[in-house]
Tab-separated table of C-alpha atoms and ligand atoms in Angstrom:
chain	number	residue	atom	x	y	z
A	507	MET	CA	0.074	0.063	-0.113
A	508	THR	CA	1.317	3.533	-0.832
A	509	ASP	CA	0.344	6.893	0.593
A	510	ASN	CA	-1.191	8.038	-2.736
A	511	THR	CA	-3.913	5.554	-3.231
A	512	GLN	CA	-6.898	7.236	-4.952
A	513	SER	CA	-9.571	6.732	-2.298
A	514	LYS	CA	-8.223	7.241	1.151
A	515	PRO	CA	-8.032	3.858	2.984
A	516	GLY	CA	-9.886	3.504	6.305
A	517	VAL	CA	-8.054	3.055	9.649
A	518	GLY	CA	-8.897	-0.691	9.526
A	519	THR	CA	-7.350	-1.183	6.085
A	520	LYS	CA	-4.272	0.921	7.135
A	521	ALA	CA	-3.998	-1.132	10.511
A	522	VAL	CA	-3.555	-4.218	8.225
A	523	TRP	CA	-1.531	-2.945	5.195
A	524	ALA	CA	0.170	0.431	6.024
A	525	GLY	CA	3.946	0.709	6.335
A	526	GLU	CA	5.051	-2.936	5.454
A	527	LYS	CA	5.626	-3.005	1.804
A	528	ASP	CA	9.056	-1.332	1.659
A	529	GLN	CA	10.342	-3.851	4.324
A	530	LEU	CA	9.187	-7.241	2.584
A	531	VAL	CA	11.927	-9.403	1.324
A	532	HIS	CA	11.971	-12.738	-0.696
A	533	HIS	CA	8.354	-12.218	-1.589
A	534	ALA	CA	7.320	-12.967	1.956
A	535	THR	CA	3.912	-11.386	2.829
A	536	GLN	CA	5.096	-10.649	6.408
A	537	VAL	CA	7.498	-8.164	7.535
A	538	PRO	CA	10.777	-9.785	8.722
A	539	VAL	CA	12.341	-9.478	12.172
A	540	VAL	CA	15.713	-8.210	11.365
A	541	VAL	CA	17.897	-8.775	14.335
A	542	SER	CA	21.170	-7.457	12.744
A	543	VAL	CA	22.858	-4.918	14.810
A	544	ALA	CA	25.001	-3.620	11.871
A	545	TYR	CA	24.695	-3.461	8.157
A	546	GLY	CA	27.683	-4.270	5.887
A	547	TYR	CA	28.766	-2.264	2.974
A	548	ASP	CA	31.648	-3.290	0.516
A	549	ASP	CA	31.298	0.065	-1.371
A	550	MET	CA	32.839	2.745	0.831
A	551	GLU	CA	31.161	5.635	-1.119
A	552	GLU	CA	27.706	3.974	-0.687
A	553	TRP	CA	28.480	3.331	3.096
A	554	TYR	CA	29.386	7.047	3.565
A	555	ASP	CA	26.201	8.231	1.649
A	556	VAL	CA	24.033	6.148	3.794
A	557	ALA	CA	25.881	7.328	6.882
A	558	ILE	CA	25.480	10.935	6.148
A	559	GLY	CA	21.850	10.509	5.052
A	560	ASN	CA	22.338	11.234	1.444
A	561	LYS	CA	20.932	7.671	0.664
A	562	THR	CA	18.446	5.496	2.295
A	563	GLY	CA	19.598	2.480	4.340
A	564	HIS	CA	20.593	1.246	7.674
A	565	ILE	CA	23.835	1.516	9.580
A	566	TYR	CA	23.680	0.588	13.119
A	567	GLY	CA	20.618	-0.702	15.182
A	568	ARG	CA	20.474	1.889	17.822
A	569	ASN	CA	19.676	4.428	14.965
A	570	THR	CA	17.317	2.529	12.453
A	571	ASN	CA	16.085	-0.905	11.834
A	572	PRO	CA	13.671	-2.173	8.955
A	573	THR	CA	11.179	-3.982	11.377
A	574	VAL	CA	11.295	-0.885	13.612
A	575	GLN	CA	10.787	1.415	10.486
A	576	ALA	CA	7.583	-0.722	9.529
A	577	PHE	CA	6.228	-0.202	12.978
A	578	GLU	CA	6.809	3.544	12.860
A	579	ASP	CA	5.353	3.853	9.402
A	580	LYS	CA	2.108	1.961	10.267
A	581	VAL	CA	1.561	4.191	13.355
A	582	ARG	CA	2.371	7.312	11.300
A	583	LEU	CA	-0.043	6.510	8.670
A	584	LEU	CA	-2.684	5.568	11.208
A	585	GLU	CA	-2.201	9.046	12.712
A	586	GLU	CA	-1.908	10.750	9.394
A	587	ALA	CA	1.504	12.310	10.230
A	588	GLU	CA	4.285	13.122	8.045
A	589	ALA	CA	7.009	11.433	10.142
A	590	ALA	CA	7.186	9.282	13.256
A	591	THR	CA	9.867	7.887	15.601
A	592	SER	CA	9.747	5.037	18.122
A	593	PHE	CA	11.135	4.190	21.479
A	594	SER	CA	11.708	1.395	23.931
A	595	THR	CA	8.674	2.358	26.058
A	596	GLY	CA	5.834	4.879	26.345
A	597	MET	CA	7.797	6.718	29.002
A	598	ALA	CA	10.720	6.960	26.667
A	599	ALA	CA	8.578	8.629	23.957
A	600	ILE	CA	7.287	11.154	26.486
A	601	SER	CA	10.503	12.162	28.200
A	602	ASN	CA	12.551	12.049	24.914
A	603	THR	CA	9.906	14.330	23.414
A	604	VAL	CA	9.860	16.783	26.281
A	605	TYR	CA	13.698	16.895	26.736
A	606	THR	CA	14.271	17.484	23.010
A	607	PHE	CA	12.414	20.881	23.153
A	608	VAL	CA	12.853	22.210	26.721
A	609	ARG	CA	15.746	24.387	27.919
A	610	PRO	CA	16.503	25.905	31.219
A	611	GLY	CA	14.056	28.705	31.872
A	612	ASP	CA	11.310	27.177	29.774
A	613	ARG	CA	7.672	26.340	31.059
A	614	VAL	CA	5.522	23.315	30.631
A	615	VAL	CA	1.796	23.517	31.111
A	616	SER	CA	-0.378	20.261	31.619
A	617	ILE	CA	-2.939	18.696	33.568
A	618	LYS	CA	-2.961	17.154	36.998
A	619	ASP	CA	-4.275	13.770	35.811
A	620	SER	CA	-1.694	12.800	33.454
A	621	TYR	CA	-0.156	9.185	33.557
A	622	GLY	CA	1.805	8.650	36.801
A	623	GLY	CA	5.139	8.378	35.045
A	624	THR	CA	4.543	11.690	33.116
A	625	HIS	CA	3.354	13.375	36.182
A	626	ARG	CA	6.700	12.292	37.878
A	627	LEU	CA	8.536	13.624	34.826
A	628	PHE	CA	6.837	17.093	35.373
A	629	THR	CA	7.110	17.118	39.249
A	630	GLU	CA	10.366	15.458	39.978
A	631	PHE	CA	12.809	15.778	37.062
A	632	LEU	CA	12.043	18.973	34.935
A	633	SER	CA	12.822	21.193	37.951
A	634	ASN	CA	16.355	19.721	38.109
A	635	ILE	CA	17.092	21.448	34.693
A	636	ASN	CA	15.225	24.545	35.720
A	637	VAL	CA	12.057	23.911	33.767
A	638	GLU	CA	8.808	24.852	35.537
A	639	SER	CA	5.876	22.702	35.347
A	640	THR	CA	2.280	24.072	36.017
A	641	LEU	CA	-0.227	21.467	36.213
A	642	CYS	CA	-3.897	22.561	36.034
A	643	ASP	CA	-7.061	20.781	37.202
A	644	THR	CA	-7.917	18.348	34.511
A	645	GLY	CA	-11.071	19.668	32.485
A	646	ASP	CA	-10.650	23.259	33.760
A	647	HIS	CA	-10.144	24.852	30.251
A	648	GLU	CA	-10.141	28.315	31.505
A	649	ALA	CA	-7.338	27.582	34.024
A	650	LEU	CA	-5.426	25.906	31.275
A	651	GLU	CA	-5.772	28.899	28.957
A	652	ALA	CA	-4.923	31.376	31.596
A	653	GLU	CA	-1.462	29.399	32.193
A	654	ILE	CA	-0.864	28.937	28.592
A	655	ALA	CA	-1.396	32.626	28.004
A	656	ARG	CA	1.493	33.402	30.412
A	657	GLY	CA	3.913	31.738	27.827
A	658	CYS	CA	5.278	28.326	27.650
A	659	LYS	CA	7.287	25.847	25.408
A	660	ILE	CA	5.095	22.797	25.721
A	661	VAL	CA	1.412	22.276	26.397
A	662	TYR	CA	1.018	18.635	27.310
A	663	LEU	CA	-2.343	16.704	27.219
A	664	GLU	CA	-3.665	13.338	27.848
A	665	THR	CA	-7.299	12.633	27.019
A	666	PRO	CA	-9.243	10.615	28.055
A	667	THR	CA	-7.050	10.391	31.453
A	668	ASN	CA	-6.307	7.358	33.582
A	669	PRO	CA	-8.112	6.209	35.495
A	670	LEU	CA	-11.004	9.060	35.849
A	671	VAL	CA	-11.386	9.456	32.013
A	672	LYS	CA	-11.497	13.197	32.248
A	673	ILE	CA	-11.656	14.930	28.854
A	674	THR	CA	-9.706	18.007	27.548
A	675	ASP	CA	-10.919	19.854	24.384
A	676	ILE	CA	-7.898	19.533	22.145
A	677	GLN	CA	-9.041	21.845	19.516
A	678	ARG	CA	-9.914	24.667	22.090
A	679	ILE	CA	-6.457	24.107	23.689
A	680	ALA	CA	-4.604	23.914	20.439
A	681	LYS	CA	-5.807	27.606	19.682
A	682	SER	CA	-4.346	28.852	22.851
A	683	ALA	CA	-1.051	26.947	22.480
A	684	LYS	CA	-0.565	28.307	18.858
A	685	ALA	CA	-1.242	31.807	20.100
A	686	VAL	CA	1.962	31.765	22.386
A	687	GLY	CA	3.972	29.638	19.948
A	688	ALA	CA	3.935	26.662	22.386
A	689	LEU	CA	3.998	22.935	21.025
A	690	LEU	CA	0.904	21.135	21.857
A	691	VAL	CA	1.690	17.430	22.548
A	692	VAL	CA	-1.096	14.894	23.069
A	693	ASP	CA	-0.802	11.382	24.546
A	694	ASN	CA	-3.377	9.488	22.592
A	695	THR	CA	-2.819	5.998	24.391
A	696	VAL	CA	-6.185	5.539	25.858
A	697	ALA	CA	-8.250	6.744	22.709
A	698	THR	CA	-5.989	5.157	19.956
A	699	PRO	CA	-6.139	6.360	16.447
A	700	VAL	CA	-9.363	4.407	15.962
A	701	CYS	CA	-11.254	6.950	18.100
A	702	GLN	CA	-9.265	10.145	18.187
A	703	SER	CA	-7.039	11.957	15.800
A	704	PRO	CA	-5.274	14.812	17.770
A	705	LEU	CA	-3.169	16.140	14.822
A	706	ALA	CA	-6.481	16.746	12.879
A	707	LEU	CA	-7.722	18.735	15.933
A	708	GLY	CA	-4.622	21.001	15.952
A	709	ALA	CA	-1.901	19.191	17.900
A	710	ASP	CA	1.584	19.361	16.892
A	711	LEU	CA	2.670	16.030	18.126
A	712	VAL	CA	0.721	12.957	19.000
A	713	LEU	CA	2.393	10.065	21.085
A	714	HIS	CA	1.557	6.654	22.359
A	715	SER	CA	2.531	3.900	24.664
A	716	ALA	CA	2.376	1.296	22.214
A	717	THR	CA	2.554	-1.302	25.080
A	718	LYS	CA	-1.190	-0.682	25.590
A	719	TYR	CA	-3.775	-0.697	22.789
A	720	LEU	CA	-1.528	-0.546	19.645
A	721	GLY	CA	0.226	-3.758	20.566
A	722	GLY	CA	-2.945	-4.912	22.425
A	723	HIS	CA	-1.669	-8.252	23.681
A	724	ALA	CA	0.400	-7.165	26.654
A	725	ASP	CA	3.533	-8.854	25.359
A	726	ALA	CA	5.703	-6.088	24.194
A	727	LEU	CA	6.657	-2.649	25.494
A	728	GLY	CA	7.140	0.351	22.954
A	729	GLY	CA	6.440	4.036	22.408
A	730	VAL	CA	6.023	6.302	19.340
A	731	VAL	CA	5.636	9.991	18.454
A	732	CYS	CA	4.194	11.264	15.244
A	733	GLY	CA	4.078	14.683	13.732
A	734	ASP	CA	5.692	16.926	11.220
A	735	LYS	CA	9.210	15.982	9.897
A	736	LYS	CA	10.760	19.206	11.238
A	737	LEU	CA	9.552	18.207	14.932
A	738	ILE	CA	10.184	14.442	14.567
A	739	ASP	CA	13.772	14.866	13.162
A	740	PRO	CA	15.106	16.503	16.397
A	741	ILE	CA	13.256	13.998	18.559
A	742	PHE	CA	14.802	11.072	16.562
A	743	HIS	CA	18.202	12.617	16.818
A	744	TYR	CA	17.851	12.940	20.651
A	745	ARG	CA	16.681	9.366	20.799
A	746	GLU	CA	19.477	7.906	18.700
A	747	ILE	CA	22.130	9.508	20.979
A	748	ASN	CA	20.001	8.882	24.121
A	749	GLY	CA	19.675	5.363	23.161
A	750	ALA	CA	16.042	4.482	24.164
A	751	THR	CA	15.535	2.292	20.918
A	752	LEU	CA	12.611	0.002	20.169
A	753	ALA	CA	13.861	-3.593	19.790
A	754	PRO	CA	13.158	-5.247	16.461
A	755	TRP	CA	11.268	-8.305	18.144
A	756	ASP	CA	9.222	-5.959	20.098
A	757	ALA	CA	8.606	-3.913	16.939
A	758	TYR	CA	7.339	-7.067	15.107
A	759	LEU	CA	5.050	-8.004	17.916
A	760	LEU	CA	3.541	-4.602	18.020
A	761	LEU	CA	3.221	-4.629	14.294
A	762	ARG	CA	1.314	-7.877	14.412
A	763	GLY	CA	-0.826	-6.541	17.203
A	764	MET	CA	-1.723	-3.543	15.366
A	765	LYS	CA	-3.257	-5.576	12.493
A	766	THR	CA	-6.490	-6.105	14.530
A	767	LEU	CA	-6.362	-2.654	16.172
A	768	LYS	CA	-9.672	-1.499	14.626
A	769	LEU	CA	-11.533	-4.751	15.442
A	770	ARG	CA	-10.169	-4.850	19.129
A	771	VAL	CA	-10.859	-1.188	19.936
A	772	MET	CA	-14.363	-1.035	18.191
A	773	GLN	CA	-15.321	-4.111	20.242
A	774	GLN	CA	-13.712	-2.714	23.333
A	775	CYS	CA	-15.716	0.566	22.957
A	776	ASP	CA	-19.017	-1.215	22.481
A	777	SER	CA	-18.600	-3.390	25.344
A	778	ALA	CA	-17.225	-0.562	27.655
A	779	MET	CA	-20.306	1.495	26.938
A	780	GLN	CA	-22.575	-1.330	27.919
A	781	VAL	CA	-20.445	-2.360	30.867
A	782	ALA	CA	-20.770	1.292	32.078
A	783	GLU	CA	-24.503	1.256	31.648
A	784	TYR	CA	-24.676	-2.043	33.705
A	785	LEU	CA	-22.469	-0.785	36.465
A	786	LYS	CA	-24.817	2.163	36.964
A	787	THR	CA	-27.618	-0.375	37.813
A	788	GLN	CA	-25.416	-1.897	40.551
A	789	ASP	CA	-26.316	-0.816	44.230
A	790	LEU	CA	-22.799	-1.711	45.343
A	791	VAL	CA	-21.234	0.814	42.869
A	792	GLU	CA	-20.973	4.360	44.022
A	793	SER	CA	-20.023	5.931	40.927
A	794	VAL	CA	-19.115	5.104	37.309
A	795	TYR	CA	-16.710	7.069	35.101
A	796	TYR	CA	-16.871	6.710	31.319
A	797	PRO	CA	-16.883	9.638	28.680
A	798	GLY	CA	-19.675	7.777	26.691
A	799	LEU	CA	-22.136	8.253	29.459
A	800	LYS	CA	-24.366	11.286	29.078
A	801	GLU	CA	-23.809	12.465	32.516
A	802	HIS	CA	-20.004	12.537	32.137
A	803	LEU	CA	-18.872	16.114	32.783
A	804	HIS	CA	-17.344	16.539	29.346
A	805	HIS	CA	-19.513	13.961	27.310
A	806	ASP	CA	-20.201	16.779	24.807
A	807	VAL	CA	-16.653	17.432	24.227
A	808	ALA	CA	-15.812	13.716	24.061
A	809	ALA	CA	-18.519	13.140	21.511
A	810	ARG	CA	-17.178	16.011	19.386
A	811	GLN	CA	-13.647	15.160	19.463
A	812	MET	CA	-13.743	11.340	19.568
A	813	HIS	CA	-15.084	9.128	16.763
A	814	GLY	CA	-16.203	5.501	16.525
A	815	GLY	CA	-16.533	5.242	20.227
A	816	PHE	CA	-15.364	6.457	23.646
A	817	GLY	CA	-12.389	4.149	24.322
A	818	GLY	CA	-12.240	0.715	26.057
A	819	MET	CA	-11.333	2.100	29.496
A	820	LEU	CA	-13.582	3.058	32.400
A	821	SER	CA	-13.607	3.240	36.136
A	822	PHE	CA	-16.045	2.779	39.026
A	823	ALA	CA	-15.875	3.256	42.757
A	824	VAL	CA	-17.235	0.482	44.859
A	825	LYS	CA	-19.063	1.010	48.227
A	826	GLY	CA	-16.876	0.093	51.170
A	827	GLY	CA	-13.598	1.228	49.394
A	828	MET	CA	-10.570	-0.993	49.078
A	829	GLU	CA	-12.001	-3.611	51.535
A	830	SER	CA	-14.739	-4.218	49.146
A	831	ALA	CA	-12.352	-4.118	46.115
A	832	ALA	CA	-10.255	-6.743	47.897
A	833	ILE	CA	-13.226	-9.177	47.896
A	834	LEU	CA	-14.630	-8.212	44.511
A	835	LEU	CA	-11.507	-8.471	42.288
A	836	PRO	CA	-10.136	-11.843	43.216
A	837	ARG	CA	-13.581	-13.276	42.645
A	838	LEU	CA	-13.596	-12.297	38.964
A	839	GLN	CA	-12.857	-15.279	36.407
A	840	TYR	CA	-12.159	-13.371	33.261
A	841	ALA	CA	-9.892	-10.824	34.676
A	842	ASN	CA	-6.273	-9.986	35.105
A	843	CYS	CA	-5.803	-7.868	38.111
A	844	ALA	CA	-2.827	-6.135	36.840
A	845	ALA	CA	-1.042	-2.738	36.101
A	846	ASN	CA	-1.637	-2.544	32.434
A	847	LEU	CA	-4.515	-1.664	30.122
A	848	GLY	CA	-5.467	-1.903	26.309
A	849	ALA	CA	-5.122	-5.701	26.270
A	850	VAL	CA	-7.400	-8.285	24.859
A	851	GLU	CA	-8.007	-9.645	28.299
A	852	THR	CA	-10.304	-7.573	30.501
A	853	THR	CA	-7.766	-6.107	33.093
A	854	TYR	CA	-8.797	-4.596	36.490
A	855	GLY	CA	-6.764	-2.543	38.947
A	856	PRO	CA	-7.464	-0.359	41.992
A	857	ALA	CA	-6.225	3.202	41.426
A	858	ARG	CA	-4.528	3.077	44.767
A	859	THR	CA	-2.291	0.358	43.427
A	860	THR	CA	-1.933	1.320	39.734
A	861	SER	CA	-2.231	4.796	38.474
A	862	HIS	CA	-2.072	6.603	42.041
A	863	VAL	CA	0.211	4.281	43.968
A	864	GLU	CA	2.641	7.047	44.695
A	865	CYS	CA	-0.054	9.181	46.246
A	866	THR	CA	-1.094	9.476	50.019
A	867	VAL	CA	-4.580	8.939	50.944
A	868	GLU	CA	-5.024	12.716	51.456
A	869	GLU	CA	-3.450	13.354	47.919
A	870	ARG	CA	-5.870	10.834	46.287
A	871	LYS	CA	-8.629	12.688	47.947
A	872	ALA	CA	-7.517	15.966	46.740
A	873	LEU	CA	-7.324	14.604	43.249
A	874	GLY	CA	-10.887	13.098	43.658
A	875	VAL	CA	-9.775	9.608	43.333
A	876	PRO	CA	-12.116	7.569	45.636
A	877	GLU	CA	-10.334	4.925	47.736
A	878	GLY	CA	-12.353	2.198	46.207
A	879	LEU	CA	-11.844	3.262	42.621
A	880	ILE	CA	-11.220	0.275	40.158
A	881	ARG	CA	-9.885	0.916	36.694
A	882	MET	CA	-11.219	-1.527	34.160
A	883	SER	CA	-9.915	-2.016	30.686
A	884	VAL	CA	-12.513	-3.816	28.832
A	885	GLY	CA	-11.147	-6.822	26.928
A	886	ILE	CA	-12.555	-8.534	23.824
A	887	GLU	CA	-14.302	-11.429	25.551
A	888	ASP	CA	-18.126	-11.768	24.741
A	889	LEU	CA	-19.937	-9.061	26.491
A	890	PRO	CA	-22.463	-11.389	28.201
A	891	ASP	CA	-19.446	-13.301	29.762
A	892	ILE	CA	-18.014	-10.006	31.098
A	893	ILE	CA	-21.365	-8.935	32.611
A	894	ALA	CA	-22.228	-12.342	34.047
A	895	ASP	CA	-18.676	-12.325	35.600
A	896	LEU	CA	-19.165	-8.997	37.188
A	897	ASP	CA	-22.686	-10.061	38.259
A	898	GLN	CA	-21.522	-13.069	40.332
A	899	ALA	CA	-18.571	-11.087	41.808
A	900	PHE	CA	-21.085	-8.345	43.064
A	901	ALA	CA	-23.469	-11.053	44.361
A	902	TYR	CA	-20.473	-12.589	46.184
A	903	LEU	CA	-19.557	-9.218	47.630
A	904	LYS	CA	-23.182	-8.593	48.803
A	905	SER	CA	-23.034	-11.706	50.761
A	906	LYS	CA	-19.727	-10.724	52.407
A	907	ILE	CA	-20.669	-7.355	53.587
B	2324	PLP	C1	1.272	3.018	30.217
B	2324	PLP	C2	1.149	4.623	29.775
B	2324	PLP	C3	2.169	5.327	29.540
B	2324	PLP	C4	3.593	4.782	29.612
B	2324	PLP	O1	3.961	3.637	28.955
B	2324	PLP	P1	5.070	2.664	28.955
B	2324	PLP	O2	5.204	1.840	27.774
B	2324	PLP	O3	4.537	1.891	30.159
B	2324	PLP	O4	6.359	3.337	29.355
B	2324	PLP	C5	2.169	6.612	28.959
B	2324	PLP	N1	0.834	7.161	28.912
B	2324	PLP	C6	-0.292	6.436	29.297
B	2324	PLP	C7	-1.589	6.978	28.988
B	2324	PLP	C8	-0.326	5.080	29.651
B	2324	PLP	O5	-1.348	4.347	29.854
């Protein structure tokens, strides 16, 4: 598949075909896992031309690799970006992107509910190089706009957030970022390119923890950032020196996982919506958070900026807090109680142990994270089985309290 096909292929078609053709060899229909660390040249002129970038090709595995390149191209085409570069993990994508552009004295404006590691980067590490981070209440667009208007280098968003699935209006914030010449970076991990296109909404860079939905099988770590070539080139350069390279075998697993991205995510969105509705009917459930629910604070924004669904992740608070969660979760049959999300298996985790493990009880309270909050990443099991599983676990919980 090439970029200039006459009718623009859909996201499902791109997930299957995009980015692969240039890397195929021996008439194979699948991208090879090229494990070679270095690439040999007998022609010294050719070697030199490739090394200085005058000719395409590979020199050394920390810089580029054909399997990794296929992965980057597939994500790039899914995000409809000009360029992409990849990383060993999602956090490497985030930190390399931020460190490429900030200099001492700069300011970063973001939200309070970003992913735990991202939050740590802002609160613990950037101050070491004299970069100030201002974190606004998530969903408070006026506060964000006011802080951005004071001037900053990077505006960093994540929407929906984890685990409270709060929403920020990307298009609206893109306008204020542009007005002060700041780069708008959006973590699209939870929404995926199936449900949200941050670049089309005005973001400069979109990034992913490919570990989650892109890979989808919880068997490979990876990260990726997409945007214009003039922004991706310096990030690639920082990464090739910094060394947080995606391994070829992991690139292959992620590529293979991505073939079913659309099928998985559509099913997960559908099921998540229905699980959210089901949870609302449970008297042991205190609150349910899902952007697809009409009563969600920013449902209208989510409906405007997301497409195809509202994502496969939701959260709910059980009455009785962690004590109840400790009875409920081990009782579930079709469930991994684990720290990841976006896998084909339904995965549950208490916010206290996963996204907000570093916070004290008071801090969680201040962030509006109930002690009994459970994050649920809905898998691709049959929906009646997911619901029946929850049903028997709630019945058991009721008999215990
Ligand atoms: C998991 C996650 C990350 C970090 O990704 P790793 O691959 O674990 O480094 C970043 N952002 C979000 C939203 C995530 O869920």
